[in-house]
Amino acid sequence: MPVKPYDYSHRDSVQPVSWEYFHGLCKGLVEAVASYRPEMVLAIGRGGYYPGTLIAHMLQVEVHPAQLSRRVMDVVTYEVPQWITRPPAEVNRARLLVVDEICDSGETLTLVKGTLQEMGALAVRTAVLYAHSWGAEIPDYVGLITDALILNPWDREIWTAGGFQF
């Protein structure tokens, strides 16, 4: 049975985000998490790779990728996020910062946090660039709370049919 695609009807507007604004959001998150002193950033892909990598560079810690998704080839396929690339063994006994692009239902962050705790992480906190009002209390750190449809700089154009399309 096919899974319903995401429902964007409850978005109240469209909010384009520039590279400069994205950079500022990451700097704000770094200032917020600095006292936590994470030893490692776990960036959740695809969208969390951008902020996760920048935040890890700013904090001068290692970054490791992980990926879970409801989608296959950009089509919503699963009701619950599925692991594609699991966290590395290095998370054991480490103080981690999980970074993702957005918190909607909070299901992804909850699943990742639980998995990291099962793997023996010393401490786990979560940070997102954006959270919707209905999911804003789930991450430990949020760059921006908005119910808009976010257009990240990396999402604005795709390559299709031999050219770029908005």
Short mmCIF file of N, CA and C in Angstrom, two decimals:
data_model
loop_
_atom_site.label_atom_id
_atom_site.label_comp_id
_atom_site.label_asym_id
_atom_site.label_seq_id
_atom_site.Cartn_x
_atom_site.Cartn_y
_atom_site.Cartn_z
N MET A 1 0.85 -1.19 0.00
CA MET A 1 0.00 0.00 0.00
C MET A 1 0.89 1.25 0.00
N PRO A 2 0.70 2.16 -0.95
CA PRO A 2 1.54 3.37 -0.99
C PRO A 2 1.30 4.26 0.23
N VAL A 3 2.34 4.93 0.63
CA VAL A 3 2.26 5.87 1.74
C VAL A 3 1.92 7.24 1.18
N LYS A 4 1.08 8.00 1.90
CA LYS A 4 0.71 9.33 1.43
C LYS A 4 1.93 10.24 1.41
N PRO A 5 2.05 11.10 0.40
CA PRO A 5 3.14 12.08 0.40
C PRO A 5 2.94 13.09 1.53
N TYR A 6 4.00 13.83 1.82
CA TYR A 6 3.90 14.85 2.87
C TYR A 6 2.81 15.85 2.54
N ASP A 7 2.11 16.29 3.57
CA ASP A 7 1.05 17.27 3.43
C ASP A 7 1.63 18.65 3.75
N TYR A 8 1.75 19.48 2.74
CA TYR A 8 2.30 20.82 2.92
C TYR A 8 1.21 21.88 3.08
N SER A 9 -0.05 21.46 3.15
CA SER A 9 -1.15 22.43 3.19
C SER A 9 -1.16 23.26 4.47
N HIS A 10 -0.57 22.78 5.56
CA HIS A 10 -0.59 23.54 6.81
C HIS A 10 0.60 24.51 6.92
N ARG A 11 1.40 24.65 5.88
CA ARG A 11 2.46 25.65 5.88
C ARG A 11 1.82 27.01 5.68
N ASP A 12 2.24 28.01 6.43
CA ASP A 12 1.57 29.31 6.36
C ASP A 12 2.18 30.28 5.36
N SER A 13 3.34 29.91 4.80
CA SER A 13 4.02 30.75 3.81
C SER A 13 5.21 29.99 3.24
N VAL A 14 5.96 30.66 2.39
CA VAL A 14 7.20 30.10 1.85
C VAL A 14 8.33 31.00 2.31
N GLN A 15 9.40 30.42 2.84
CA GLN A 15 10.52 31.22 3.34
C GLN A 15 11.82 30.79 2.66
N PRO A 16 12.29 31.60 1.69
CA PRO A 16 13.60 31.32 1.11
C PRO A 16 14.70 31.63 2.12
N VAL A 17 15.71 30.78 2.17
CA VAL A 17 16.85 30.97 3.07
C VAL A 17 18.10 31.10 2.21
N SER A 18 18.86 32.15 2.42
CA SER A 18 20.10 32.38 1.67
C SER A 18 21.24 31.63 2.35
N TRP A 19 22.35 31.50 1.64
CA TRP A 19 23.55 30.89 2.23
C TRP A 19 24.02 31.71 3.44
N GLU A 20 23.92 33.02 3.34
CA GLU A 20 24.34 33.89 4.45
C GLU A 20 23.45 33.67 5.68
N TYR A 21 22.15 33.57 5.49
CA TYR A 21 21.24 33.34 6.60
C TYR A 21 21.47 31.96 7.22
N PHE A 22 21.68 30.96 6.36
CA PHE A 22 22.02 29.61 6.81
C PHE A 22 23.27 29.65 7.69
N HIS A 23 24.30 30.37 7.26
CA HIS A 23 25.53 30.50 8.03
C HIS A 23 25.26 31.13 9.39
N GLY A 24 24.43 32.16 9.42
CA GLY A 24 24.08 32.82 10.68
C GLY A 24 23.32 31.90 11.62
N LEU A 25 22.41 31.08 11.08
CA LEU A 25 21.69 30.11 11.93
C LEU A 25 22.67 29.11 12.54
N CYS A 26 23.63 28.64 11.75
CA CYS A 26 24.63 27.69 12.27
C CYS A 26 25.48 28.33 13.35
N LYS A 27 25.87 29.59 13.16
CA LYS A 27 26.65 30.28 14.19
C LYS A 27 25.85 30.40 15.48
N GLY A 28 24.57 30.71 15.37
CA GLY A 28 23.72 30.79 16.56
C GLY A 28 23.62 29.46 17.27
N LEU A 29 23.50 28.37 16.52
CA LEU A 29 23.46 27.04 17.13
C LEU A 29 24.77 26.72 17.83
N VAL A 30 25.89 27.08 17.20
CA VAL A 30 27.20 26.83 17.82
C VAL A 30 27.32 27.58 19.14
N GLU A 31 26.90 28.84 19.16
CA GLU A 31 26.95 29.61 20.41
C GLU A 31 26.09 28.94 21.49
N ALA A 32 24.94 28.39 21.08
CA ALA A 32 24.04 27.75 22.05
C ALA A 32 24.60 26.43 22.57
N VAL A 33 25.27 25.66 21.72
CA VAL A 33 25.76 24.33 22.14
C VAL A 33 27.17 24.35 22.72
N ALA A 34 27.87 25.45 22.61
CA ALA A 34 29.28 25.50 23.00
C ALA A 34 29.51 25.05 24.44
N SER A 35 28.65 25.43 25.36
CA SER A 35 28.86 25.05 26.76
C SER A 35 28.63 23.56 26.99
N TYR A 36 27.90 22.90 26.12
CA TYR A 36 27.70 21.45 26.18
C TYR A 36 28.98 20.69 25.82
N ARG A 37 29.79 21.31 25.00
CA ARG A 37 31.09 20.77 24.58
C ARG A 37 30.98 19.38 23.94
N PRO A 38 30.23 19.29 22.82
CA PRO A 38 30.13 17.99 22.16
C PRO A 38 31.49 17.53 21.65
N GLU A 39 31.71 16.24 21.70
CA GLU A 39 32.96 15.66 21.20
C GLU A 39 32.85 15.23 19.74
N MET A 40 31.62 15.13 19.26
CA MET A 40 31.38 14.65 17.91
C MET A 40 30.02 15.15 17.44
N VAL A 41 29.92 15.43 16.14
CA VAL A 41 28.64 15.78 15.53
C VAL A 41 28.21 14.60 14.66
N LEU A 42 26.97 14.19 14.83
CA LEU A 42 26.37 13.19 13.96
C LEU A 42 25.39 13.93 13.07
N ALA A 43 25.73 14.06 11.79
CA ALA A 43 24.89 14.80 10.83
C ALA A 43 23.92 13.82 10.18
N ILE A 44 22.63 14.17 10.22
CA ILE A 44 21.59 13.31 9.67
C ILE A 44 21.28 13.73 8.24
N GLY A 45 21.47 12.82 7.32
CA GLY A 45 21.29 13.12 5.90
C GLY A 45 19.91 12.79 5.41
N ARG A 46 19.63 13.56 4.37
CA ARG A 46 20.47 14.39 3.53
C ARG A 46 20.59 15.82 4.05
N GLY A 47 19.49 16.41 4.44
CA GLY A 47 19.48 17.84 4.78
C GLY A 47 20.35 18.24 5.95
N GLY A 48 20.61 17.35 6.88
CA GLY A 48 21.43 17.68 8.04
C GLY A 48 22.92 17.67 7.77
N TYR A 49 23.32 17.18 6.58
CA TYR A 49 24.76 17.16 6.26
C TYR A 49 25.32 18.57 6.14
N TYR A 50 24.54 19.48 5.56
CA TYR A 50 25.02 20.86 5.41
C TYR A 50 25.28 21.53 6.76
N PRO A 51 24.27 21.65 7.63
CA PRO A 51 24.53 22.30 8.92
C PRO A 51 25.44 21.47 9.81
N GLY A 52 25.33 20.15 9.77
CA GLY A 52 26.17 19.31 10.62
C GLY A 52 27.65 19.48 10.33
N THR A 53 27.99 19.55 9.05
CA THR A 53 29.39 19.72 8.67
C THR A 53 29.90 21.09 9.09
N LEU A 54 29.12 22.14 8.83
CA LEU A 54 29.56 23.49 9.19
C LEU A 54 29.68 23.62 10.71
N ILE A 55 28.71 23.12 11.45
CA ILE A 55 28.76 23.20 12.91
C ILE A 55 29.96 22.44 13.46
N ALA A 56 30.25 21.26 12.92
CA ALA A 56 31.42 20.49 13.36
C ALA A 56 32.71 21.26 13.10
N HIS A 57 32.80 21.91 11.93
CA HIS A 57 33.99 22.73 11.63
C HIS A 57 34.12 23.87 12.63
N MET A 58 33.01 24.54 12.90
CA MET A 58 33.06 25.67 13.84
C MET A 58 33.42 25.22 15.25
N LEU A 59 32.96 24.05 15.66
CA LEU A 59 33.26 23.52 17.00
C LEU A 59 34.61 22.80 17.05
N GLN A 60 35.20 22.57 15.88
CA GLN A 60 36.48 21.88 15.76
C GLN A 60 36.41 20.46 16.33
N VAL A 61 35.33 19.75 15.94
CA VAL A 61 35.16 18.35 16.32
C VAL A 61 34.90 17.53 15.04
N GLU A 62 34.99 16.23 15.18
CA GLU A 62 34.73 15.34 14.06
C GLU A 62 33.24 15.31 13.73
N VAL A 63 32.95 15.07 12.46
CA VAL A 63 31.57 14.90 12.01
C VAL A 63 31.47 13.53 11.37
N HIS A 64 30.38 12.83 11.69
CA HIS A 64 30.09 11.53 11.09
C HIS A 64 28.70 11.58 10.50
N PRO A 65 28.50 10.96 9.33
CA PRO A 65 27.17 10.94 8.72
C PRO A 65 26.34 9.77 9.22
N ALA A 66 25.05 9.97 9.24
CA ALA A 66 24.06 8.91 9.43
C ALA A 66 22.89 9.28 8.54
N GLN A 67 22.14 8.29 8.13
CA GLN A 67 21.01 8.60 7.26
C GLN A 67 19.84 7.68 7.57
N LEU A 68 18.69 8.28 7.74
CA LEU A 68 17.45 7.54 7.82
C LEU A 68 16.38 8.39 7.16
N SER A 69 15.41 7.73 6.58
CA SER A 69 14.42 8.47 5.80
C SER A 69 13.15 7.67 5.62
N ARG A 70 12.08 8.38 5.36
CA ARG A 70 10.83 7.75 4.94
C ARG A 70 10.80 7.61 3.42
N ARG A 71 11.73 8.25 2.76
CA ARG A 71 11.70 8.35 1.29
C ARG A 71 12.67 7.36 0.63
N VAL A 72 12.30 6.98 -0.59
CA VAL A 72 13.18 6.26 -1.49
C VAL A 72 13.11 7.01 -2.81
N MET A 73 14.26 7.48 -3.28
CA MET A 73 14.31 8.29 -4.51
C MET A 73 13.34 9.46 -4.43
N ASP A 74 13.32 10.13 -3.27
CA ASP A 74 12.50 11.33 -3.02
C ASP A 74 10.99 11.07 -2.98
N VAL A 75 10.57 9.82 -2.90
CA VAL A 75 9.16 9.47 -2.81
C VAL A 75 8.92 8.89 -1.42
N VAL A 76 7.94 9.42 -0.68
CA VAL A 76 7.62 8.90 0.64
C VAL A 76 7.14 7.46 0.48
N THR A 77 7.88 6.54 1.11
CA THR A 77 7.64 5.11 0.95
C THR A 77 7.30 4.42 2.26
N TYR A 78 7.84 4.91 3.38
CA TYR A 78 7.66 4.27 4.68
C TYR A 78 6.92 5.17 5.65
N GLU A 79 6.12 4.57 6.51
CA GLU A 79 5.43 5.32 7.57
C GLU A 79 6.42 5.82 8.61
N VAL A 80 7.43 5.00 8.91
CA VAL A 80 8.42 5.29 9.95
C VAL A 80 9.79 5.41 9.28
N PRO A 81 10.64 6.37 9.71
CA PRO A 81 11.97 6.48 9.11
C PRO A 81 12.75 5.16 9.20
N GLN A 82 13.44 4.83 8.13
CA GLN A 82 14.24 3.61 8.04
C GLN A 82 15.72 3.97 8.00
N TRP A 83 16.54 3.19 8.72
CA TRP A 83 17.98 3.42 8.70
C TRP A 83 18.54 3.05 7.33
N ILE A 84 19.34 3.94 6.78
CA ILE A 84 20.07 3.70 5.54
C ILE A 84 21.56 3.56 5.87
N THR A 85 22.07 4.51 6.64
CA THR A 85 23.45 4.47 7.14
C THR A 85 23.38 4.68 8.64
N ARG A 86 23.76 3.66 9.40
CA ARG A 86 23.67 3.71 10.85
C ARG A 86 24.86 4.49 11.43
N PRO A 87 24.73 4.97 12.67
CA PRO A 87 25.84 5.69 13.31
C PRO A 87 27.07 4.79 13.47
N PRO A 88 28.25 5.38 13.44
CA PRO A 88 29.48 4.58 13.59
C PRO A 88 29.70 4.14 15.04
N ALA A 89 30.51 3.13 15.22
CA ALA A 89 30.82 2.60 16.55
C ALA A 89 31.46 3.65 17.45
N GLU A 90 32.08 4.68 16.86
CA GLU A 90 32.77 5.72 17.63
C GLU A 90 31.83 6.52 18.54
N VAL A 91 30.53 6.35 18.37
CA VAL A 91 29.59 7.09 19.24
C VAL A 91 29.61 6.55 20.67
N ASN A 92 30.10 5.33 20.85
CA ASN A 92 30.17 4.73 22.18
C ASN A 92 31.05 5.58 23.09
N ARG A 93 30.52 5.95 24.25
CA ARG A 93 31.23 6.72 25.28
C ARG A 93 31.58 8.13 24.82
N ALA A 94 30.84 8.67 23.86
CA ALA A 94 31.09 10.04 23.38
C ALA A 94 29.91 10.94 23.74
N ARG A 95 30.21 12.23 23.87
CA ARG A 95 29.19 13.27 24.07
C ARG A 95 28.85 13.80 22.67
N LEU A 96 27.63 13.53 22.23
CA LEU A 96 27.26 13.76 20.84
C LEU A 96 26.29 14.91 20.65
N LEU A 97 26.42 15.54 19.50
CA LEU A 97 25.43 16.51 19.04
C LEU A 97 24.89 15.97 17.72
N VAL A 98 23.61 15.66 17.70
CA VAL A 98 22.93 15.21 16.49
C VAL A 98 22.39 16.45 15.79
N VAL A 99 22.72 16.61 14.51
CA VAL A 99 22.27 17.79 13.75
C VAL A 99 21.44 17.34 12.56
N ASP A 100 20.25 17.91 12.46
CA ASP A 100 19.39 17.66 11.31
C ASP A 100 18.89 19.00 10.79
N GLU A 101 18.28 18.96 9.63
CA GLU A 101 17.80 20.18 8.99
C GLU A 101 16.55 20.71 9.68
N ILE A 102 15.56 19.82 9.92
CA ILE A 102 14.26 20.29 10.39
C ILE A 102 13.63 19.27 11.34
N CYS A 103 12.86 19.77 12.28
CA CYS A 103 12.06 18.91 13.15
C CYS A 103 10.60 19.16 12.83
N ASP A 104 9.95 18.13 12.33
CA ASP A 104 8.53 18.21 12.02
C ASP A 104 7.78 17.42 13.09
N SER A 105 7.72 16.11 12.95
CA SER A 105 7.05 15.27 13.96
C SER A 105 7.97 14.93 15.12
N GLY A 106 9.27 15.01 14.89
CA GLY A 106 10.24 14.64 15.92
C GLY A 106 10.59 13.16 15.91
N GLU A 107 9.97 12.42 15.02
CA GLU A 107 10.19 10.98 14.97
C GLU A 107 11.64 10.61 14.65
N THR A 108 12.23 11.30 13.70
CA THR A 108 13.62 11.01 13.33
C THR A 108 14.55 11.26 14.50
N LEU A 109 14.46 12.43 15.12
CA LEU A 109 15.35 12.76 16.24
C LEU A 109 15.17 11.78 17.40
N THR A 110 13.94 11.41 17.69
CA THR A 110 13.67 10.47 18.77
C THR A 110 14.29 9.11 18.47
N LEU A 111 14.15 8.65 17.24
CA LEU A 111 14.73 7.37 16.83
C LEU A 111 16.25 7.39 16.90
N VAL A 112 16.86 8.47 16.39
CA VAL A 112 18.32 8.58 16.42
C VAL A 112 18.83 8.63 17.85
N LYS A 113 18.22 9.45 18.67
CA LYS A 113 18.65 9.59 20.06
C LYS A 113 18.57 8.24 20.79
N GLY A 114 17.50 7.51 20.61
CA GLY A 114 17.35 6.20 21.23
C GLY A 114 18.40 5.22 20.77
N THR A 115 18.68 5.22 19.47
CA THR A 115 19.71 4.34 18.92
C THR A 115 21.08 4.67 19.50
N LEU A 116 21.41 5.95 19.60
CA LEU A 116 22.71 6.36 20.14
C LEU A 116 22.85 5.97 21.60
N GLN A 117 21.78 6.10 22.36
CA GLN A 117 21.82 5.70 23.77
C GLN A 117 22.02 4.19 23.88
N GLU A 118 21.36 3.41 23.02
CA GLU A 118 21.55 1.96 23.00
C GLU A 118 22.98 1.59 22.62
N MET A 119 23.62 2.42 21.79
CA MET A 119 25.00 2.16 21.36
C MET A 119 26.02 2.59 22.40
N GLY A 120 25.58 3.18 23.50
CA GLY A 120 26.48 3.53 24.59
C GLY A 120 26.99 4.95 24.58
N ALA A 121 26.30 5.86 23.88
CA ALA A 121 26.71 7.26 23.90
C ALA A 121 26.66 7.79 25.33
N LEU A 122 27.64 8.58 25.67
CA LEU A 122 27.72 9.16 27.01
C LEU A 122 26.61 10.18 27.24
N ALA A 123 26.37 11.03 26.24
CA ALA A 123 25.31 12.04 26.29
C ALA A 123 24.91 12.36 24.85
N VAL A 124 23.64 12.70 24.67
CA VAL A 124 23.14 13.02 23.32
C VAL A 124 22.25 14.25 23.42
N ARG A 125 22.56 15.25 22.62
CA ARG A 125 21.68 16.41 22.45
C ARG A 125 21.44 16.59 20.97
N THR A 126 20.33 17.26 20.65
CA THR A 126 19.93 17.41 19.25
C THR A 126 19.79 18.89 18.88
N ALA A 127 20.14 19.19 17.64
CA ALA A 127 20.03 20.56 17.13
C ALA A 127 19.48 20.50 15.71
N VAL A 128 18.61 21.45 15.39
CA VAL A 128 18.05 21.56 14.04
C VAL A 128 18.10 23.01 13.60
N LEU A 129 18.21 23.20 12.29
CA LEU A 129 18.12 24.55 11.75
C LEU A 129 16.73 25.11 11.98
N TYR A 130 15.70 24.28 11.72
CA TYR A 130 14.32 24.74 11.77
C TYR A 130 13.45 23.73 12.52
N ALA A 131 12.44 24.24 13.18
CA ALA A 131 11.40 23.40 13.77
C ALA A 131 10.07 24.07 13.51
N HIS A 132 9.07 23.25 13.23
CA HIS A 132 7.72 23.77 13.13
C HIS A 132 7.18 23.95 14.54
N SER A 133 6.20 24.80 14.67
CA SER A 133 5.66 25.10 16.01
C SER A 133 5.21 23.84 16.74
N TRP A 134 4.69 22.87 16.00
CA TRP A 134 4.20 21.64 16.62
C TRP A 134 5.33 20.68 16.99
N GLY A 135 6.56 20.94 16.57
CA GLY A 135 7.69 20.06 16.91
C GLY A 135 8.82 20.78 17.60
N ALA A 136 8.61 22.04 17.99
CA ALA A 136 9.69 22.89 18.49
C ALA A 136 10.26 22.45 19.83
N GLU A 137 9.49 21.71 20.62
CA GLU A 137 9.98 21.32 21.95
C GLU A 137 10.80 20.03 21.92
N ILE A 138 10.93 19.39 20.77
CA ILE A 138 11.62 18.11 20.68
C ILE A 138 13.14 18.27 20.64
N PRO A 139 13.70 19.11 19.76
CA PRO A 139 15.16 19.27 19.76
C PRO A 139 15.63 20.08 20.97
N ASP A 140 16.89 19.87 21.35
CA ASP A 140 17.47 20.67 22.43
C ASP A 140 17.80 22.08 21.98
N TYR A 141 18.16 22.24 20.70
CA TYR A 141 18.55 23.54 20.16
C TYR A 141 17.86 23.71 18.80
N VAL A 142 17.28 24.91 18.58
CA VAL A 142 16.57 25.22 17.34
C VAL A 142 17.07 26.56 16.83
N GLY A 143 17.43 26.61 15.54
CA GLY A 143 17.85 27.87 14.94
C GLY A 143 16.69 28.80 14.67
N LEU A 144 15.57 28.28 14.15
CA LEU A 144 14.42 29.09 13.77
C LEU A 144 13.15 28.26 13.90
N ILE A 145 12.14 28.82 14.56
CA ILE A 145 10.83 28.17 14.63
C ILE A 145 9.93 28.86 13.61
N THR A 146 9.41 28.07 12.67
CA THR A 146 8.58 28.62 11.61
C THR A 146 7.65 27.55 11.08
N ASP A 147 6.48 27.95 10.65
CA ASP A 147 5.57 27.03 9.99
C ASP A 147 5.55 27.24 8.49
N ALA A 148 6.52 27.98 8.00
CA ALA A 148 6.65 28.21 6.56
C ALA A 148 7.26 26.98 5.89
N LEU A 149 7.07 26.89 4.60
CA LEU A 149 7.77 25.92 3.78
C LEU A 149 9.14 26.53 3.50
N ILE A 150 10.19 25.89 4.00
CA ILE A 150 11.55 26.42 3.88
C ILE A 150 12.14 26.06 2.52
N LEU A 151 12.74 27.04 1.87
CA LEU A 151 13.49 26.81 0.64
C LEU A 151 14.96 27.06 0.94
N ASN A 152 15.68 25.99 1.26
CA ASN A 152 17.11 26.11 1.54
C ASN A 152 17.87 26.44 0.27
N PRO A 153 19.06 27.00 0.41
CA PRO A 153 19.83 27.33 -0.79
C PRO A 153 20.16 26.09 -1.62
N TRP A 154 20.28 24.93 -0.98
CA TRP A 154 20.59 23.70 -1.70
C TRP A 154 19.35 23.03 -2.29
N ASP A 155 18.16 23.56 -2.00
CA ASP A 155 16.92 22.98 -2.50
C ASP A 155 16.27 23.79 -3.62
N ARG A 156 16.85 24.89 -3.98
CA ARG A 156 16.16 25.81 -4.89
C ARG A 156 16.09 25.32 -6.33
N GLU A 157 17.12 24.64 -6.76
CA GLU A 157 17.14 24.19 -8.14
C GLU A 157 17.54 22.72 -8.19
N ILE A 158 16.91 21.99 -9.11
CA ILE A 158 17.30 20.61 -9.33
C ILE A 158 17.65 20.42 -10.80
N TRP A 159 18.45 19.44 -11.07
CA TRP A 159 18.82 19.12 -12.44
C TRP A 159 17.83 18.07 -12.96
N THR A 160 17.11 18.42 -13.98
CA THR A 160 16.15 17.49 -14.56
C THR A 160 15.99 17.78 -16.04
N ALA A 161 15.80 16.74 -16.82
CA ALA A 161 15.58 16.87 -18.27
C ALA A 161 16.65 17.73 -18.94
N GLY A 162 17.90 17.58 -18.51
CA GLY A 162 19.00 18.29 -19.16
C GLY A 162 19.18 19.74 -18.75
N GLY A 163 18.54 20.17 -17.68
CA GLY A 163 18.71 21.55 -17.25
C GLY A 163 18.26 21.75 -15.82
N PHE A 164 18.52 22.95 -15.31
CA PHE A 164 18.11 23.28 -13.95
C PHE A 164 16.66 23.75 -13.95
N GLN A 165 15.94 23.36 -12.91
CA GLN A 165 14.54 23.75 -12.76
C GLN A 165 14.31 24.20 -11.33
N PHE A 166 13.56 25.26 -11.13
CA PHE A 166 13.25 25.75 -9.78
C PHE A 166 12.35 24.76 -9.10
#
